[in-house]
Short mmCIF file of C-alpha atoms in Angstrom, two decimals:
data_model
loop_
_atom_site.label_atom_id
_atom_site.label_comp_id
_atom_site.label_asym_id
_atom_site.label_seq_id
_atom_site.Cartn_x
_atom_site.Cartn_y
_atom_site.Cartn_z
CA UNK W 1 -1.17 -13.33 61.74
CA UNK W 2 -1.84 -10.13 60.10
CA UNK W 3 -5.85 -10.69 58.68
CA UNK W 4 -6.45 -7.49 56.91
CA UNK W 5 -3.31 -7.88 55.47
CA UNK W 6 -4.30 -11.14 53.92
CA UNK W 7 -7.53 -10.14 52.44
CA UNK W 8 -6.56 -6.67 50.93
CA UNK W 9 -3.62 -8.22 49.25
CA UNK W 10 -6.47 -10.98 47.96
CA UNK W 11 -8.69 -8.32 47.17
CA UNK W 12 -6.17 -6.28 44.91
CA UNK W 13 -4.94 -9.55 43.02
CA UNK W 14 -8.90 -10.52 42.63
CA UNK W 15 -9.60 -7.15 41.41
CA UNK W 16 -6.02 -7.28 38.87
CA UNK W 17 -6.61 -10.58 37.92
CA UNK W 18 -10.90 -8.95 36.74
CA UNK W 19 -9.86 -6.13 35.31
CA UNK W 20 -7.01 -7.70 33.03
CA UNK W 21 -9.43 -10.79 32.27
CA UNK W 22 -12.21 -8.46 30.86
CA UNK W 23 -9.96 -5.25 30.02
CA UNK W 24 -7.52 -7.18 27.58
CA UNK W 25 -8.45 -10.51 27.05
CA UNK W 26 -13.06 -10.19 26.55
CA UNK W 27 -12.60 -6.53 25.45
CA UNK W 28 -15.11 -5.46 27.71
CA UNK W 29 -14.69 -1.27 26.36
CA UNK W 30 -15.57 -2.85 22.93
CA UNK W 31 -18.82 -4.22 24.13
CA UNK W 32 -19.70 -0.73 26.13
CA UNK W 33 -19.15 1.49 23.12
CA UNK W 34 -20.20 0.40 19.95
CA UNK W 35 -18.52 0.80 16.94
CA UNK W 36 -20.79 -1.07 14.81
CA UNK W 37 -21.64 1.46 12.49
CA UNK W 38 -17.45 2.44 11.83
CA UNK W 39 -16.17 1.21 8.58
CA UNK W 40 -12.40 0.04 9.50
CA UNK W 41 -9.89 0.83 6.76
CA UNK W 42 -6.52 -0.63 6.16
CA UNK W 43 -3.58 1.07 7.25
CA UNK W 44 -1.41 -0.23 5.04
CA UNK W 45 -2.60 0.89 1.13
CA UNK W 46 -1.09 -2.23 -0.81
CA UNK W 47 -0.47 -1.33 -4.31
CA UNK W 48 -2.88 -2.43 -6.59
CA UNK W 49 -0.48 -3.78 -9.32
CA UNK W 50 -1.27 -5.48 -12.44
CA UNK W 51 -1.54 -9.46 -11.57
CA UNK Y 1 15.35 -13.79 56.32
CA UNK Y 2 13.16 -16.55 57.30
CA UNK Y 3 10.18 -13.79 58.42
CA UNK Y 4 10.32 -12.25 54.76
CA UNK Y 5 9.81 -15.60 53.27
CA UNK Y 6 7.04 -16.32 55.59
CA UNK Y 7 5.61 -12.56 54.86
CA UNK Y 8 5.53 -13.16 50.96
CA UNK Y 9 4.46 -16.82 51.00
CA UNK Y 10 1.25 -15.21 53.49
CA UNK Y 11 0.45 -12.28 52.22
CA UNK Y 12 1.03 -12.34 48.32
CA UNK Y 13 1.72 -16.11 47.54
CA UNK Y 14 -2.31 -17.29 49.53
CA UNK Y 15 -3.97 -13.84 48.50
CA UNK Y 16 -2.37 -14.99 44.42
CA UNK Y 17 -3.72 -18.40 44.57
CA UNK Y 18 -7.63 -17.21 46.78
CA UNK Y 19 -8.02 -14.86 43.95
CA UNK Y 20 -7.20 -16.66 41.17
CA UNK Y 21 -9.84 -19.59 42.95
CA UNK Y 22 -12.33 -16.43 43.01
CA UNK Y 23 -11.64 -15.16 39.94
CA UNK Y 24 -12.60 -18.83 38.20
CA UNK Y 25 -16.08 -18.45 40.09
CA UNK Y 26 -16.63 -14.82 39.70
CA UNK Y 27 -16.15 -15.74 35.79
CA UNK Y 28 -18.60 -19.13 35.95
CA UNK Y 29 -21.15 -16.06 38.03
CA UNK Y 30 -21.20 -14.21 35.48
CA UNK Y 31 -20.73 -16.84 32.53
CA UNK Y 32 -24.07 -17.96 34.10
CA UNK Y 33 -26.21 -15.34 35.35
CA UNK Y 34 -25.70 -12.90 31.84
CA UNK Y 35 -27.90 -12.64 30.18
CA UNK Y 36 -27.90 -12.80 26.25
CA UNK Y 37 -29.74 -10.37 24.56
CA UNK Y 38 -31.16 -10.83 21.17
CA UNK Y 39 -29.10 -8.91 18.06
CA UNK Y 40 -30.46 -6.47 16.41
CA UNK Y 41 -32.12 -8.15 13.45
CA UNK Y 42 -32.26 -5.93 10.01
CA UNK Y 43 -33.50 -7.24 7.26
CA UNK Y 44 -31.90 -6.40 3.53
CA UNK Y 45 -34.95 -6.39 1.52
CA UNK Y 46 -35.31 -6.01 -2.16
CA UNK Y 47 -35.52 -6.52 -6.27
CA UNK Y 48 -32.10 -8.56 -8.25
CA UNK Y 49 -32.28 -5.90 -11.04
CA UNK Y 50 -28.75 -6.97 -12.31
CA UNK Y 51 -28.85 -10.47 -14.94
CA UNK Y 52 -25.64 -9.50 -16.89
CA UNK Y 53 -22.81 -7.30 -15.87
CA UNK Y 54 -19.89 -6.72 -13.16
CA UNK Y 55 -19.47 -5.09 -9.16
CA UNK Y 56 -15.89 -3.85 -8.59
CA UNK Y 57 -17.61 -4.42 -5.06
CA UNK Y 58 -19.70 -4.25 -2.94
CA UNK Y 59 -19.01 -0.84 -1.20
CA UNK Y 60 -21.87 1.03 -3.56
CA UNK Y 61 -24.21 -0.02 -0.56
CA UNK Y 62 -26.70 -2.68 -0.03
CA UNK Y 63 -27.85 -3.02 -3.40
CA UNK Y 64 -24.82 -4.56 -5.00
CA UNK Y 65 -24.89 -6.57 -1.55
CA UNK Y 66 -28.82 -7.42 -2.93
CA UNK Y 67 -27.36 -8.33 -6.37
CA UNK Y 68 -24.61 -11.16 -4.94
CA UNK Y 69 -28.06 -12.64 -2.96
CA UNK Y 70 -30.66 -12.01 -5.59
CA UNK Y 71 -27.60 -13.70 -8.34
CA UNK Y 72 -26.88 -16.66 -6.05
CA UNK Y 73 -30.73 -17.56 -4.84
CA UNK Y 74 -31.67 -17.31 -8.84
CA UNK Y 75 -30.57 -21.07 -9.88
CA UNK Y 76 -30.69 -19.95 -13.41
CA UNK Y 77 -28.35 -17.55 -12.71
CA UNK Y 78 -23.94 -18.01 -13.26
CA UNK Y 79 -22.13 -15.97 -10.34
CA UNK Y 80 -18.37 -15.44 -11.84
CA UNK Y 81 -15.87 -14.59 -8.17
CA UNK Y 82 -12.32 -13.07 -10.39
CA UNK Y 83 -9.79 -10.34 -10.01
CA UNK Y 84 -8.00 -8.88 -12.40
CA UNK Y 85 -9.26 -10.53 -15.40
CA UNK Y 86 -12.61 -8.65 -14.77
CA UNK Y 87 -12.55 -6.49 -16.99
CA UNK Y 88 -14.96 -4.58 -19.89
CA UNK Y 89 -14.66 -7.06 -22.79
CA UNK Y 90 -17.10 -8.09 -25.24
CA UNK Y 91 -16.93 -11.98 -25.21
CA UNK Y 92 -16.22 -11.85 -21.21
CA UNK Y 93 -19.09 -14.11 -19.91
CA UNK Y 94 -21.01 -11.82 -17.85
CA UNK Y 95 -21.48 -9.56 -21.27
CA UNK Y 96 -21.83 -12.89 -23.90
CA UNK Y 97 -23.83 -15.63 -22.14
CA UNK Y 98 -26.88 -12.96 -21.47
CA UNK Y 99 -27.07 -11.11 -24.94
CA UNK Y 100 -25.90 -13.99 -27.16
CA UNK Y 101 -27.09 -17.59 -24.99
CA UNK Y 102 -30.04 -15.83 -22.63
CA UNK Y 103 -27.79 -16.74 -19.97
CA UNK Y 104 -28.14 -14.25 -16.56
CA UNK Y 105 -24.67 -13.91 -15.55
CA UNK Y 106 -22.75 -11.50 -13.37
CA UNK Y 107 -19.35 -11.28 -11.85
CA UNK Y 108 -17.78 -10.01 -9.03
CA UNK Y 109 -14.42 -8.32 -8.19
CA UNK Y 110 -11.43 -6.53 -9.51
CA UNK Y 111 -7.83 -6.72 -8.46
CA UNK Y 112 -6.45 -8.53 -5.33
CA UNK Y 113 -9.96 -10.03 -5.01
CA UNK Y 114 -9.17 -13.64 -3.99
CA UNK Y 115 -10.11 -17.18 -2.12
CA UNK Y 116 -10.38 -15.98 1.30
CA UNK Y 117 -12.61 -12.72 0.63
CA UNK Y 118 -14.28 -14.51 -1.93
CA UNK Y 119 -14.40 -17.83 1.43
CA UNK Y 120 -16.55 -15.11 3.38
CA UNK Y 121 -18.52 -13.27 1.15
CA UNK Y 122 -20.32 -16.58 0.15
CA UNK Y 123 -20.58 -17.65 4.14
CA UNK Y 124 -22.02 -14.47 4.36
CA UNK Y 125 -24.68 -14.96 2.19
CA UNK Y 126 -24.82 -19.15 3.40
CA UNK Y 127 -29.23 -19.14 3.02
CA UNK Y 128 -28.86 -19.46 -0.54
CA UNK Y 129 -25.76 -20.93 -1.74
CA UNK Y 130 -27.14 -24.45 -2.10
CA UNK Y 131 -26.89 -25.09 -5.84
CA UNK Y 132 -25.66 -21.61 -7.07
CA UNK Y 133 -23.97 -21.72 -10.05
CA UNK Y 134 -21.01 -20.35 -8.42
CA UNK Y 135 -17.81 -20.58 -10.90
CA UNK Y 136 -14.33 -18.92 -9.29
CA UNK Y 137 -11.57 -18.02 -11.91
CA UNK Y 138 -8.64 -18.80 -10.44
CA UNK Y 139 -5.23 -16.37 -11.02
CA UNK Y 140 -1.86 -17.97 -10.89
CA UNK Y 141 -0.77 -14.32 -9.91
CA UNK Y 142 -2.53 -15.05 -6.30
CA UNK Y 143 0.09 -17.83 -4.88
CA UNK Y 144 2.96 -15.51 -5.14
CA UNK Y 145 0.54 -13.36 -2.69
CA UNK Y 146 0.38 -13.87 0.66
CA UNK Y 147 -2.96 -14.28 0.72
CA UNK Y 148 -5.80 -12.12 0.68
CA UNK Y 149 -4.48 -8.72 2.13
CA UNK Y 150 -6.09 -6.91 4.91
CA UNK Y 151 -7.09 -3.82 2.41
CA UNK Y 152 -8.89 -5.76 -0.66
CA UNK Y 153 -10.12 -8.42 3.38
CA UNK Y 154 -11.60 -4.88 4.54
CA UNK Y 155 -13.42 -3.61 0.97
CA UNK Y 156 -14.76 -6.56 -0.03
CA UNK Y 157 -16.12 -8.06 3.66
CA UNK Y 158 -18.61 -4.83 3.86
CA UNK Y 159 -19.57 -4.32 7.63
CA UNK Y 160 -23.25 -6.25 6.68
CA UNK Y 161 -21.30 -9.53 5.65
CA UNK Y 162 -19.04 -9.46 8.92
CA UNK Y 163 -23.11 -8.86 11.51
CA UNK Y 164 -24.79 -11.96 8.56
CA UNK Y 165 -21.05 -14.15 9.47
CA UNK Y 166 -21.41 -13.78 13.35
CA UNK Y 167 -25.17 -14.67 14.21
CA UNK Y 168 -25.58 -16.89 11.86
CA UNK Y 169 -25.83 -19.91 14.39
CA UNK Y 170 -26.42 -22.33 11.37
CA UNK Y 171 -22.92 -21.30 10.29
CA UNK Y 172 -19.52 -23.35 11.86
CA UNK Y 173 -17.43 -22.39 14.78
CA UNK Y 174 -14.40 -22.99 13.22
CA UNK Y 175 -15.06 -20.86 10.18
CA UNK Y 176 -15.92 -17.81 12.45
CA UNK Y 177 -12.14 -19.28 13.62
CA UNK Y 178 -10.94 -19.02 10.75
CA UNK Y 179 -12.01 -15.44 9.97
CA UNK Y 180 -10.75 -14.59 14.31
CA UNK Y 181 -6.88 -16.08 12.30
CA UNK Y 182 -7.07 -13.53 9.77
CA UNK Y 183 -8.09 -10.45 11.70
CA UNK Y 184 -5.93 -11.57 14.71
CA UNK Y 185 -3.23 -11.36 12.76
CA UNK Y 186 -3.65 -8.67 10.62
CA UNK Y 187 -5.82 -6.62 13.55
CA UNK Y 188 -2.36 -3.69 13.68
CA UNK Y 189 -2.79 -2.82 10.33
CA UNK Y 190 -6.63 -2.10 11.13
CA UNK Y 191 -6.99 1.61 11.53
CA UNK Y 192 -10.40 1.94 13.35
CA UNK Y 193 -11.33 -1.97 14.10
CA UNK Y 194 -14.72 -1.88 13.65
CA UNK Y 195 -17.34 -4.09 17.01
CA UNK Y 196 -17.69 -7.02 14.42
CA UNK Y 197 -13.49 -6.76 13.70
CA UNK Y 198 -12.90 -6.54 16.99
CA UNK Y 199 -15.62 -9.32 18.10
CA UNK Y 200 -13.81 -11.78 15.47
CA UNK Y 201 -9.75 -10.82 17.44
CA UNK Y 202 -11.44 -11.74 20.45
CA UNK Y 203 -12.75 -14.90 19.88
CA UNK Y 204 -10.16 -16.16 17.71
CA UNK Y 205 -7.71 -15.04 20.57
CA UNK Y 206 -9.93 -17.00 23.95
CA UNK Y 207 -10.13 -20.12 21.37
CA UNK Y 208 -8.80 -22.49 24.20
CA UNK Y 209 -10.62 -20.84 26.77
CA UNK Y 210 -14.18 -22.60 26.60
CA UNK Y 211 -15.59 -19.76 29.81
CA UNK Y 212 -14.14 -16.59 27.95
CA UNK Y 213 -14.69 -17.42 24.53
CA UNK Y 214 -18.74 -18.04 25.87
CA UNK Y 215 -18.53 -14.35 27.79
CA UNK Y 216 -17.67 -12.68 24.18
CA UNK Y 217 -20.36 -14.58 22.76
CA UNK Y 218 -23.36 -13.33 25.76
CA UNK Y 219 -21.71 -9.82 25.26
CA UNK Y 220 -21.97 -9.69 21.35
CA UNK Y 221 -25.25 -8.13 21.01
CA UNK Y 222 -24.95 -6.47 17.30
CA UNK Y 223 -27.20 -7.03 14.25
CA UNK Y 224 -28.59 -9.79 12.46
CA UNK Y 225 -28.35 -9.02 9.39
CA UNK Y 226 -30.79 -10.94 6.44
CA UNK Y 227 -31.37 -11.23 3.29
CA UNK Y 228 -34.72 -10.46 0.93
CA UNK Y 229 -34.93 -10.63 -2.42
CA UNK Y 230 -36.87 -11.23 -4.48
CA UNK Y 231 -35.40 -12.23 -8.18
CA UNK Y 232 -35.78 -10.52 -11.08
CA UNK Y 233 -37.49 -12.30 -14.31
CA UNK Y 234 -35.26 -13.02 -17.29
CA UNK Y 235 -35.93 -10.87 -19.75
CA UNK Y 236 -32.76 -11.01 -21.26
CA UNK Y 237 -33.77 -11.10 -25.53
CA UNK Y 238 -33.97 -14.88 -27.13
CA UNK Y 239 -31.08 -15.54 -29.48
CA UNK Y 240 -29.61 -18.32 -31.35
CA UNK Y 241 -26.83 -21.02 -30.83
CA UNK Y 242 -23.39 -20.18 -30.87
CA UNK Y 243 -20.94 -21.46 -33.47
CA UNK Y 244 -18.00 -21.95 -31.14
CA UNK Y 245 -14.92 -23.04 -33.56
CA UNK Y 246 -15.86 -20.72 -36.41
CA UNK Y 247 -16.19 -18.05 -33.73
CA UNK Y 248 -13.45 -18.96 -31.53
CA UNK Y 249 -10.88 -18.92 -34.73
CA UNK Y 250 -11.89 -15.89 -36.30
CA UNK Y 251 -11.42 -14.23 -32.53
CA UNK Y 252 -8.35 -16.18 -32.54
CA UNK Y 253 -7.53 -14.90 -36.16
CA UNK Y 254 -8.11 -11.04 -35.39
CA UNK Y 255 -6.32 -10.66 -32.35
CA UNK Y 256 -2.93 -12.21 -33.63
CA UNK Y 257 -3.42 -9.91 -37.22
CA UNK Y 258 -3.88 -6.81 -34.72
CA UNK Y 259 -0.79 -7.55 -32.91
CA UNK Y 260 2.12 -5.23 -35.04
CA UNK Y 261 5.25 -4.83 -31.46
CA UNK Y 262 5.81 -8.18 -30.67
CA UNK Y 263 5.98 -12.04 -30.91
CA UNK Y 264 4.85 -12.78 -27.64
CA UNK Y 265 0.92 -12.62 -28.05
CA UNK Y 266 0.29 -9.12 -26.21
CA UNK Y 267 -1.46 -6.92 -27.27
CA UNK Y 268 0.50 -3.58 -28.90
CA UNK Y 269 -0.93 -1.28 -26.30
CA UNK Y 270 -0.08 -3.81 -23.19
CA UNK Y 271 3.22 -4.23 -24.69
CA UNK Y 272 3.98 -0.88 -25.16
CA UNK Y 273 2.61 0.83 -21.80
CA UNK Y 274 4.02 -1.69 -19.60
CA UNK Y 275 6.33 -4.01 -20.55
CA UNK Y 276 9.56 -1.20 -22.34
CA UNK Y 277 11.72 0.49 -19.97
CA UNK Y 278 13.03 3.64 -20.68
CA UNK Y 279 15.06 2.41 -23.02
CA UNK Y 280 12.03 0.57 -25.34
CA UNK Y 281 14.05 -2.08 -24.32
CA UNK Y 282 11.52 -5.34 -23.79
CA UNK Y 283 11.98 -7.88 -20.56
CA UNK Y 284 10.90 -11.23 -19.63
CA UNK Y 285 8.85 -11.33 -17.37
CA UNK Y 286 9.98 -14.56 -13.93
CA UNK Y 287 9.00 -16.52 -11.68
CA UNK Y 288 8.85 -16.94 -7.86
CA UNK Y 289 9.05 -20.96 -6.17
CA UNK Y 290 6.35 -22.11 -3.69
CA UNK Y 291 6.30 -24.30 -0.96
CA UNK Y 292 3.18 -25.93 -1.50
CA UNK Y 293 2.69 -26.76 1.87
CA UNK Y 294 3.01 -23.38 3.26
CA UNK Y 295 1.74 -21.26 0.73
CA UNK Y 296 -0.87 -18.48 2.31
CA UNK Y 297 -3.53 -18.37 -0.68
CA UNK Y 298 -3.49 -22.19 -1.62
CA UNK Y 299 -4.83 -23.32 2.67
CA UNK Y 300 -7.15 -20.31 2.33
CA UNK Y 301 -8.21 -21.33 -1.27
CA UNK Y 302 -9.20 -24.82 0.20
CA UNK Y 303 -11.22 -23.35 2.50
CA UNK Y 304 -13.07 -21.45 -0.08
CA UNK Y 305 -13.37 -25.30 -1.83
CA UNK Y 306 -14.82 -26.77 1.10
CA UNK Y 307 -17.22 -24.39 1.81
CA UNK Y 308 -18.57 -25.05 -1.59
CA UNK Y 309 -18.47 -28.00 -1.02
CA UNK Y 310 -20.46 -28.66 2.28
CA UNK Y 311 -22.51 -26.35 0.91
CA UNK Y 312 -23.61 -27.51 -2.11
CA UNK Y 313 -23.13 -25.54 -4.34
CA UNK Y 314 -22.62 -25.97 -8.13
CA UNK Y 315 -19.22 -24.51 -8.66
CA UNK Y 316 -17.19 -24.53 -11.04
CA UNK Y 317 -13.23 -23.72 -11.43
CA UNK Y 318 -10.89 -21.51 -14.35
CA UNK Y 319 -7.20 -21.98 -13.50
CA UNK Y 320 -6.20 -19.08 -15.98
CA UNK Y 321 -2.82 -19.28 -17.19
CA UNK Y 322 -0.04 -16.51 -17.72
CA UNK Y 323 1.48 -15.74 -20.73
CA UNK Y 324 4.94 -18.55 -21.65
CA UNK Y 325 6.45 -15.87 -24.14
CA UNK Y 326 6.96 -13.79 -22.03
CA UNK Y 327 7.67 -15.47 -18.71
CA UNK Y 328 10.49 -17.35 -18.03
CA UNK Y 329 10.35 -20.84 -15.25
CA UNK Y 330 6.79 -21.15 -15.64
CA UNK Y 331 7.55 -24.65 -14.68
CA UNK Y 332 7.99 -23.47 -10.92
CA UNK Y 333 4.09 -23.23 -11.02
CA UNK Y 334 3.54 -26.67 -11.91
CA UNK Y 335 3.38 -28.37 -8.59
CA UNK Y 336 0.66 -25.52 -6.43
CA UNK Y 337 -1.74 -25.53 -10.29
CA UNK Y 338 -1.44 -29.63 -10.16
CA UNK Y 339 -2.35 -28.75 -6.24
CA UNK Y 340 -5.10 -26.99 -7.14
CA UNK Y 341 -6.48 -28.60 -9.80
CA UNK Y 342 -6.23 -31.96 -7.28
CA UNK Y 343 -8.23 -29.67 -4.63
CA UNK Y 344 -10.98 -28.60 -7.09
CA UNK Y 345 -11.13 -32.50 -8.69
CA UNK Y 346 -11.05 -34.65 -5.20
CA UNK Y 347 -14.23 -32.12 -4.09
CA UNK Y 348 -15.86 -33.06 -7.70
CA UNK Y 349 -16.10 -29.66 -9.30
CA UNK Y 350 -15.40 -29.45 -12.86
CA UNK Y 351 -12.22 -27.33 -13.75
CA UNK Y 352 -11.37 -25.87 -16.99
CA UNK Y 353 -7.54 -25.84 -17.22
CA UNK Y 354 -5.97 -23.53 -19.01
CA UNK Y 355 -2.63 -23.36 -17.56
CA UNK Y 356 0.40 -24.26 -19.64
CA UNK Y 357 4.26 -24.20 -19.13
CA UNK Y 358 4.98 -25.13 -23.27
CA UNK Y 359 4.22 -21.99 -25.61
CA UNK Y 360 4.44 -24.68 -28.01
CA UNK Y 361 0.56 -26.09 -26.52
CA UNK Y 362 -0.51 -22.18 -25.54
CA UNK Y 363 -3.21 -20.86 -27.99
CA UNK Y 364 -2.49 -17.22 -29.22
CA UNK Y 365 -5.71 -14.90 -27.31
CA UNK Y 366 -5.87 -16.64 -24.76
CA UNK Y 367 -4.36 -13.60 -23.20
CA UNK Y 368 -4.59 -10.20 -24.58
CA UNK Y 369 -1.81 -9.61 -22.43
CA UNK Y 370 0.19 -11.76 -20.41
CA UNK Y 371 -1.87 -12.93 -17.77
CA UNK Y 372 -5.42 -11.33 -18.47
CA UNK Y 373 -7.24 -13.40 -20.00
CA UNK Y 374 -8.23 -12.32 -23.72
CA UNK Y 375 -11.19 -12.95 -26.24
CA UNK Y 376 -10.58 -16.13 -27.18
CA UNK Y 377 -9.65 -17.26 -23.69
CA UNK Y 378 -12.61 -15.99 -22.20
CA UNK Y 379 -14.74 -17.71 -25.75
CA UNK Y 380 -13.24 -20.96 -24.02
CA UNK Y 381 -14.62 -20.01 -20.22
CA UNK Y 382 -18.01 -19.19 -22.55
CA UNK Y 383 -18.03 -22.54 -24.19
CA UNK Y 384 -16.81 -24.67 -20.99
CA UNK Y 385 -19.49 -22.43 -18.83
CA UNK Y 386 -22.34 -23.70 -21.58
CA UNK Y 387 -21.38 -27.66 -21.49
CA UNK Y 388 -21.33 -27.50 -17.33
CA UNK Y 389 -24.96 -25.35 -16.49
CA UNK Y 390 -26.27 -25.34 -19.80
CA UNK Y 391 -25.68 -28.35 -22.37
CA UNK Y 392 -28.50 -28.46 -23.93
CA UNK Y 393 -27.45 -24.64 -25.74
CA UNK Y 394 -24.13 -26.06 -26.58
#
């Protein structure tokens, strides 16, 4: 039994799963780089037609 | 072959299971030991200045936000939420009621200001909602859209409003999730989403995972925005009573006699500017059919009415008409207007329904053009508002 390989792979999988959760699900980046004073704008300009 | 399977199981499958368990344990540990920092508290203080007039949006800064807070807090004031009909007309309630009956009235909005944006604005002012006199001007044209669009949402729901909602613990999480859902559906259309926008997006994305949801809430340290507004003293000039019938008749006759270019009761200026094509030919308006059960605007309108009911607002509604002389097929609107009325009535709010499909019932002058209220229509709204909120002044 190659314990070293098993532990290494466990560690890699653990880091990959944690990284995915923190980066893509919890979006931890948005809390570290505060954008709270940024005023968001729409990429689409809706035509302000008469209605 | 067998060795290959054993290797895969031992060095990949087992580590994957162990790491998944470790991840859950680590997340629980992280959630338990993550300190919740109190958000920075921001108090927007000031004085309500407006007792009459209209604000197109809240982009002018904190004072316009204070005007909204002040008008809702001032239980003598009527706050009107509307869209493209909110122009400068002498008889519109935000001029006529203060000037003729000493009733403070202020309007908020312009074209594309629809149910969901109003819902968020009111949610941000949750503390001032109880007994606030609020009138929602419903346009049938809203139901032709996919609900509030993202450009209008970002224009009307200011960053301060977002912070006010996020950190107000007395607001139901379901309402916050509705905002998250709206933002998630439109996130790709937002340039440089702010922290509060990303917060709502993440909140919605993780709604089914309590653990992630809890961590997101704890990581959010944004701002806690509160409004402290001193309401204005009513210094409007004292005036007499209004003779509604004679005023309305005079206004209607004046409008009808002024029209020279058409028999559809559309003002000459609008008719020649917007309804004649290059060869000066008039084209009638058409309407779409609606699916009431899937209409997004109607769902957002329901949410708005629910909010007004929950926070015990003294709300009222006006359903505006479309010009039946101009539009063909107004019967298409019957079901959705009927459903709108039903939602209003089942929540016990007064409603002035001006929508008609039949030319013979339509009162000329109700609209100045094909869809915007004219002075006669505004007078009907004024009468309804006085009857609803100040019957003693009738």
